[in-house]
N, CA, C and O of each residue as an XYZ file, in Angstrom:
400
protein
N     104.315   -146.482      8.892
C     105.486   -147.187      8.407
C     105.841   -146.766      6.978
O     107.015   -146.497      6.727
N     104.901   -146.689      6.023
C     105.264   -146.383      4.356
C     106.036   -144.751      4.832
O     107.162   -144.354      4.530
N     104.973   -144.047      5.660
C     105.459   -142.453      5.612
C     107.040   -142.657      5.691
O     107.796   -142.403      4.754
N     107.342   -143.029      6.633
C     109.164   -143.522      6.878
C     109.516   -143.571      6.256
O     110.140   -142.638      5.751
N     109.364   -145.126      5.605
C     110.121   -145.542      4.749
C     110.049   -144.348      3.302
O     110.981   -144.074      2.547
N     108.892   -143.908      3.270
C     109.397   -142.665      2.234
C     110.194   -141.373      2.347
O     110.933   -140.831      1.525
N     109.877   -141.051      3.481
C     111.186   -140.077      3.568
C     112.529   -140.363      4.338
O     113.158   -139.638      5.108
N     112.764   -141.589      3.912
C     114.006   -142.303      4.411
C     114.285   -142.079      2.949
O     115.337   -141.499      2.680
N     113.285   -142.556      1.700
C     114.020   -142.987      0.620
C     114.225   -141.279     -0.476
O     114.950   -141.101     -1.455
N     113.188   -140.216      0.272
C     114.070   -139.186     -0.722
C     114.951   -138.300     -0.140
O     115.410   -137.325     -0.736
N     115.271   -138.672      1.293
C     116.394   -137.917      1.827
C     117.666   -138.798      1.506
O     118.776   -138.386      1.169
N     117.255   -140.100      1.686
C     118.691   -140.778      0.859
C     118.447   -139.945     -0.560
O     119.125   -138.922     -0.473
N     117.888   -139.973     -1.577
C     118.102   -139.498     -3.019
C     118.743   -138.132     -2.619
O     119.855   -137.790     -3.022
N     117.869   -137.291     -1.702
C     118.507   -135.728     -1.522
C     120.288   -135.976     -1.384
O     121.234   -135.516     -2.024
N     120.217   -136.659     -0.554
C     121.844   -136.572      0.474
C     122.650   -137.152     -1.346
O     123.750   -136.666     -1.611
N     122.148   -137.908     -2.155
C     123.071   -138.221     -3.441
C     123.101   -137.197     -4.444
O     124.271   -136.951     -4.737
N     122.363   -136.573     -5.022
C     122.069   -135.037     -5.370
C     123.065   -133.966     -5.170
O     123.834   -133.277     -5.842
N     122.608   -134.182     -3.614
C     123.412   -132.986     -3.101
C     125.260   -133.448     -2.944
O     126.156   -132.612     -3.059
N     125.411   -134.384     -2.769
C     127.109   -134.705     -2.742
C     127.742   -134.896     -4.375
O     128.797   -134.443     -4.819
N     126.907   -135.561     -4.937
C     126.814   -135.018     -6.814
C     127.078   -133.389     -7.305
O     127.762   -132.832     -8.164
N     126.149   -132.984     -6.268
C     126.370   -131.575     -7.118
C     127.572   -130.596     -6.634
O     128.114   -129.745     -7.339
N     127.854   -130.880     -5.363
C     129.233   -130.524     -4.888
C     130.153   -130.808     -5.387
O     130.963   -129.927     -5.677
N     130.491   -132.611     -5.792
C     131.574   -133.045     -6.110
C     131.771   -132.562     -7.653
O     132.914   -132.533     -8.109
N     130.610   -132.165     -8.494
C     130.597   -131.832    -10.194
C     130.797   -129.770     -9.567
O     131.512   -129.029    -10.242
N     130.284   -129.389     -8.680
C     131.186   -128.311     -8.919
C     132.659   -127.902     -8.170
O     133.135   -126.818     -7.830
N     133.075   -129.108     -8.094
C     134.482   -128.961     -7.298
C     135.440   -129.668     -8.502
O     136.647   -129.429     -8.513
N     134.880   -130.475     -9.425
C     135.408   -131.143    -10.664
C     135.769   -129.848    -11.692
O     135.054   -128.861    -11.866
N     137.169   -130.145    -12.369
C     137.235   -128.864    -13.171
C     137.047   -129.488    -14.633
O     136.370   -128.878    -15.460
N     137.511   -130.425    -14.871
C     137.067   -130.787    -16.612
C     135.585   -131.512    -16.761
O     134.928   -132.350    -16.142
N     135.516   -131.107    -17.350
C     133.700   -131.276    -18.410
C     133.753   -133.084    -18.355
O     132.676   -133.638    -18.571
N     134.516   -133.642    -18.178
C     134.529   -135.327    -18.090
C     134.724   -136.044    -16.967
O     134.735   -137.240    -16.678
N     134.905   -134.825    -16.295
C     135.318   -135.771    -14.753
C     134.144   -135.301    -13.937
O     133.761   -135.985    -12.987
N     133.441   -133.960    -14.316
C     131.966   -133.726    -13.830
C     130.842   -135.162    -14.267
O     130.151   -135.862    -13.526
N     131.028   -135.198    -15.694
C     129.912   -136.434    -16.071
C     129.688   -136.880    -15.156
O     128.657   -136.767    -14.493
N     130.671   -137.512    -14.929
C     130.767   -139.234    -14.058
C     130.228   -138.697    -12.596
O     130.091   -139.713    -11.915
N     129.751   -137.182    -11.578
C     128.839   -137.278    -11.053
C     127.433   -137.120    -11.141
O     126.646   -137.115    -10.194
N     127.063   -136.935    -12.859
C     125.694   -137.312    -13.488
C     125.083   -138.885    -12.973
O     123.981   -139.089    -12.463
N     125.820   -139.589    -13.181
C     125.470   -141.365    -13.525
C     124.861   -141.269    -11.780
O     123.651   -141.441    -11.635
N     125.290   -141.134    -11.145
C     124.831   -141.712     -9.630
C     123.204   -140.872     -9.241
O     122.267   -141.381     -8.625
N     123.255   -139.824     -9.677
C     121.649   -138.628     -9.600
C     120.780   -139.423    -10.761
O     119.557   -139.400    -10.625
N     121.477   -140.300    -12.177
C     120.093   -140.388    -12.826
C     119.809   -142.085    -12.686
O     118.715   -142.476    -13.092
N     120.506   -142.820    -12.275
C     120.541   -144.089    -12.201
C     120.319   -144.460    -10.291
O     119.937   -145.569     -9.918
N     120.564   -143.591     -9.539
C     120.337   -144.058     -8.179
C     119.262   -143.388     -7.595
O     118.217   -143.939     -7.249
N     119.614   -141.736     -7.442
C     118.509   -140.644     -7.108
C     117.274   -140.701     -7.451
O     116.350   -140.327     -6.729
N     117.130   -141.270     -8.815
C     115.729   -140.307     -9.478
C     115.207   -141.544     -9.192
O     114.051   -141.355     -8.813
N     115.573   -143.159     -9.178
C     114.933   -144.313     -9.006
C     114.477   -144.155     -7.568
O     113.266   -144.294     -7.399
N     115.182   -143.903     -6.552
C     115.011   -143.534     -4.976
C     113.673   -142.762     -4.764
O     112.789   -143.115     -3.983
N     113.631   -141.105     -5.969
C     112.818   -140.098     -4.888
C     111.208   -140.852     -5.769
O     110.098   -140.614     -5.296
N     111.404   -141.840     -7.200
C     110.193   -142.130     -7.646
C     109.799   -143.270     -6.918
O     108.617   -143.432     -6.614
N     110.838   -144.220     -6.554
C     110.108   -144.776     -5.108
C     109.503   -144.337     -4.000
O     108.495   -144.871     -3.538
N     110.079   -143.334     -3.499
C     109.552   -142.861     -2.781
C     107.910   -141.804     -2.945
O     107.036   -141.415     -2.171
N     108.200   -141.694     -4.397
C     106.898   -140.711     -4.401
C     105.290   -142.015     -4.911
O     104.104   -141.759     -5.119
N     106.021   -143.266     -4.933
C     104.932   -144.107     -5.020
C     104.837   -144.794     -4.390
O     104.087   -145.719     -4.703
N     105.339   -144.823     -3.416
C     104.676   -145.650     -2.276
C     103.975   -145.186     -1.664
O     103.518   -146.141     -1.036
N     103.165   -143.781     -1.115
C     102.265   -143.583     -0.383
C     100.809   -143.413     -1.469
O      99.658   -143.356     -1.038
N     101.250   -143.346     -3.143
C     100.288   -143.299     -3.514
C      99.546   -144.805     -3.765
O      98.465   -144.743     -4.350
N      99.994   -146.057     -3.402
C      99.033   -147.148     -3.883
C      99.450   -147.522     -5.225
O     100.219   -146.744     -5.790
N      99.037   -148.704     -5.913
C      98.963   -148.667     -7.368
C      98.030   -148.384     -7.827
O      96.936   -148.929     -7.678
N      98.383   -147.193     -8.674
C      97.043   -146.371     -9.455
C      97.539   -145.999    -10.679
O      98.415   -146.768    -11.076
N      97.301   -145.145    -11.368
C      97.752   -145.067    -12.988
C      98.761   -143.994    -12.562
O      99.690   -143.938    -13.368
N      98.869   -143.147    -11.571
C      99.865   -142.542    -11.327
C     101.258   -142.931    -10.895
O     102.315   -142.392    -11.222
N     101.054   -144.018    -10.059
C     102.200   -144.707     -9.254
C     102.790   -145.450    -10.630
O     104.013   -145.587    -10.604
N     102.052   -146.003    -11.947
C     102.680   -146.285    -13.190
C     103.296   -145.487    -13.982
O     104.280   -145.920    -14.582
N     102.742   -143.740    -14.230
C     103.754   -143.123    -14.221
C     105.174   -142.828    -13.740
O     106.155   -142.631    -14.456
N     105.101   -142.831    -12.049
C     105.889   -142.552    -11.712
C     107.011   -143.515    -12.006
O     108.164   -143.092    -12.085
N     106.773   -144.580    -12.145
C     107.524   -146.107    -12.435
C     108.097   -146.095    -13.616
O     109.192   -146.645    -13.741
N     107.481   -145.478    -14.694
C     107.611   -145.199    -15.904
C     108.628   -144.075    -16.392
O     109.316   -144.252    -17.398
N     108.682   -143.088    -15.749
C     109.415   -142.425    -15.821
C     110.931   -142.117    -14.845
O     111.843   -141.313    -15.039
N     110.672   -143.319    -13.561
C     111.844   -143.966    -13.097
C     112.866   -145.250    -14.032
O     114.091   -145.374    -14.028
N     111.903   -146.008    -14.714
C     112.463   -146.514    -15.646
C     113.443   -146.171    -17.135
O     114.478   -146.732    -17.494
N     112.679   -145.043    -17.805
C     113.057   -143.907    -18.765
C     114.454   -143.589    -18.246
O     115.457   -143.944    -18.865
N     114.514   -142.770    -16.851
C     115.616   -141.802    -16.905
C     116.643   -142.699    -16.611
O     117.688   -142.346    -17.158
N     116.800   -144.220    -15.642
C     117.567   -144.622    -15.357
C     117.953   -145.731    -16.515
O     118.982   -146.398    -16.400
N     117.064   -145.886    -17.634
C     117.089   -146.855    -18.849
C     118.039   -146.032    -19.486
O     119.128   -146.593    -19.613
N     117.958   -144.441    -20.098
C     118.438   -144.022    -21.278
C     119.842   -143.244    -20.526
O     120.738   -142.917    -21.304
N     119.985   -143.030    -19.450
C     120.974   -142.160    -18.632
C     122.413   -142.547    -19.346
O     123.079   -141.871    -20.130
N     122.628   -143.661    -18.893
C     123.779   -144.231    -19.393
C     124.452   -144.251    -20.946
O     125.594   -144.069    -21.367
N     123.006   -144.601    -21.648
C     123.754   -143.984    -23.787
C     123.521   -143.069    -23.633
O     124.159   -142.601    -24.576
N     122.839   -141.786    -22.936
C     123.033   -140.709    -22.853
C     124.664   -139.917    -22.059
O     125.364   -138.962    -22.395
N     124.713   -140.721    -21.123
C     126.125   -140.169    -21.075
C     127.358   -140.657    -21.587
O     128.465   -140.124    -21.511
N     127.053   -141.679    -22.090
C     127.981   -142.042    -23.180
C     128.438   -141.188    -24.012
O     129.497   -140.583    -23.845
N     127.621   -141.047    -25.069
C     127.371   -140.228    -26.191
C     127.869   -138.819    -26.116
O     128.420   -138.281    -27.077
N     127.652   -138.171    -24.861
C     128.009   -136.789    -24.230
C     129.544   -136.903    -24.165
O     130.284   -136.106    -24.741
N     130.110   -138.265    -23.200
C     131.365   -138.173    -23.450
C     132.260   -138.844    -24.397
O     133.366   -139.145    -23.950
N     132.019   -139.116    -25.531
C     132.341   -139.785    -26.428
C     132.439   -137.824    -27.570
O     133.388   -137.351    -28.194
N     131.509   -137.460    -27.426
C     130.943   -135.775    -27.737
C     132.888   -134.707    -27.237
O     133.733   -134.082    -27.878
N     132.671   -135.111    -25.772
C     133.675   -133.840    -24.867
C     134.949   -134.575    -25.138
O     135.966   -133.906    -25.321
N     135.001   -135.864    -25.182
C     136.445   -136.291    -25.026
C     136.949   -136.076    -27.044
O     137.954   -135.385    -27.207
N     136.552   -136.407    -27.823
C     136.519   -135.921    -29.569
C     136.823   -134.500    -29.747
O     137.640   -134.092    -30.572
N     136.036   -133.631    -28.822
C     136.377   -132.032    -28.636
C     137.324   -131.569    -28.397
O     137.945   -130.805    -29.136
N     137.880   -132.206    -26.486
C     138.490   -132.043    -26.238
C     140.070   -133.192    -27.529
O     141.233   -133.216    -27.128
N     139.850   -133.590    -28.268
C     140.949   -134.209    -29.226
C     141.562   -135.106    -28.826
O     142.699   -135.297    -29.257
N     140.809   -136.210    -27.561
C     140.907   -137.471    -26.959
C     140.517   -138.484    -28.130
O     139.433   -138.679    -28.681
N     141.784   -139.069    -28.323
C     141.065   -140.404    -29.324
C     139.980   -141.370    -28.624
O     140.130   -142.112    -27.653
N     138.875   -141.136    -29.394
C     137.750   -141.725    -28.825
C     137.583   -143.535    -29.803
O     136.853   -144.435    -29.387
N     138.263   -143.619    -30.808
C     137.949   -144.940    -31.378
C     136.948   -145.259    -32.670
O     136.819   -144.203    -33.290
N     136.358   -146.096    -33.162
C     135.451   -145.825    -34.123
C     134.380   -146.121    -33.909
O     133.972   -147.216    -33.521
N     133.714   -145.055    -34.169
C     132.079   -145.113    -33.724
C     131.221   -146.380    -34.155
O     131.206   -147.058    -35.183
N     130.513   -146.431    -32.964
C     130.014   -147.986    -33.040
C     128.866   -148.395    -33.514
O     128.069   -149.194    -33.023
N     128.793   -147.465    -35.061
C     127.624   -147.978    -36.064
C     127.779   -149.012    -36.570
O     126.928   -149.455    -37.341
């Protein structure tokens, strides 16, 4: 039953990946690609680290893996912020005043 349910959960992550990476190379501006970043680091990477800890048990590894599902899907978002707050200023999009 876990085996399943794990490769239920990184072929769902694969199948988001892979329609991400199609739809960002079918996107032609640098800002309309972002926005298929957010769904690979906030849905995918939480999916394939579920999936890669559930057959291991809780062990100090399965806390890694948790740990670093937490990280990418914690910082993803001020990270792509920041990126497009970065492309849209470049590109000479009034972006507003920075929110120090």
């Amino acid at each position: 039953m876990i085996a399943v349910l794990t490769w239920v959960l990184v072929l769902l992550a694969l199948a988001i990946v892979v329609f991400c990476a199609v739809g960002a190379l079918v996107a032609r501006r640098p800002l309309t690609r972002l926005h298929f970043l957010a769904p690979i680091t906030t849905i995918a990477v939480p999916l394939f680290c579920l999936g890669a800890a559930l057959p291991t048990g809780w062990t100090l590894g399965t806390a890694t893996i948790v740990a670093i599902a937490v990280v990418v899907a914690g910082g993803s978002p001020v990270l792509t912020a920041a990126v497009a707050r970065a492309l849209a200023a470049d590109a000479g999009i009034e972006v507003g005043r920075s929110p120090e």
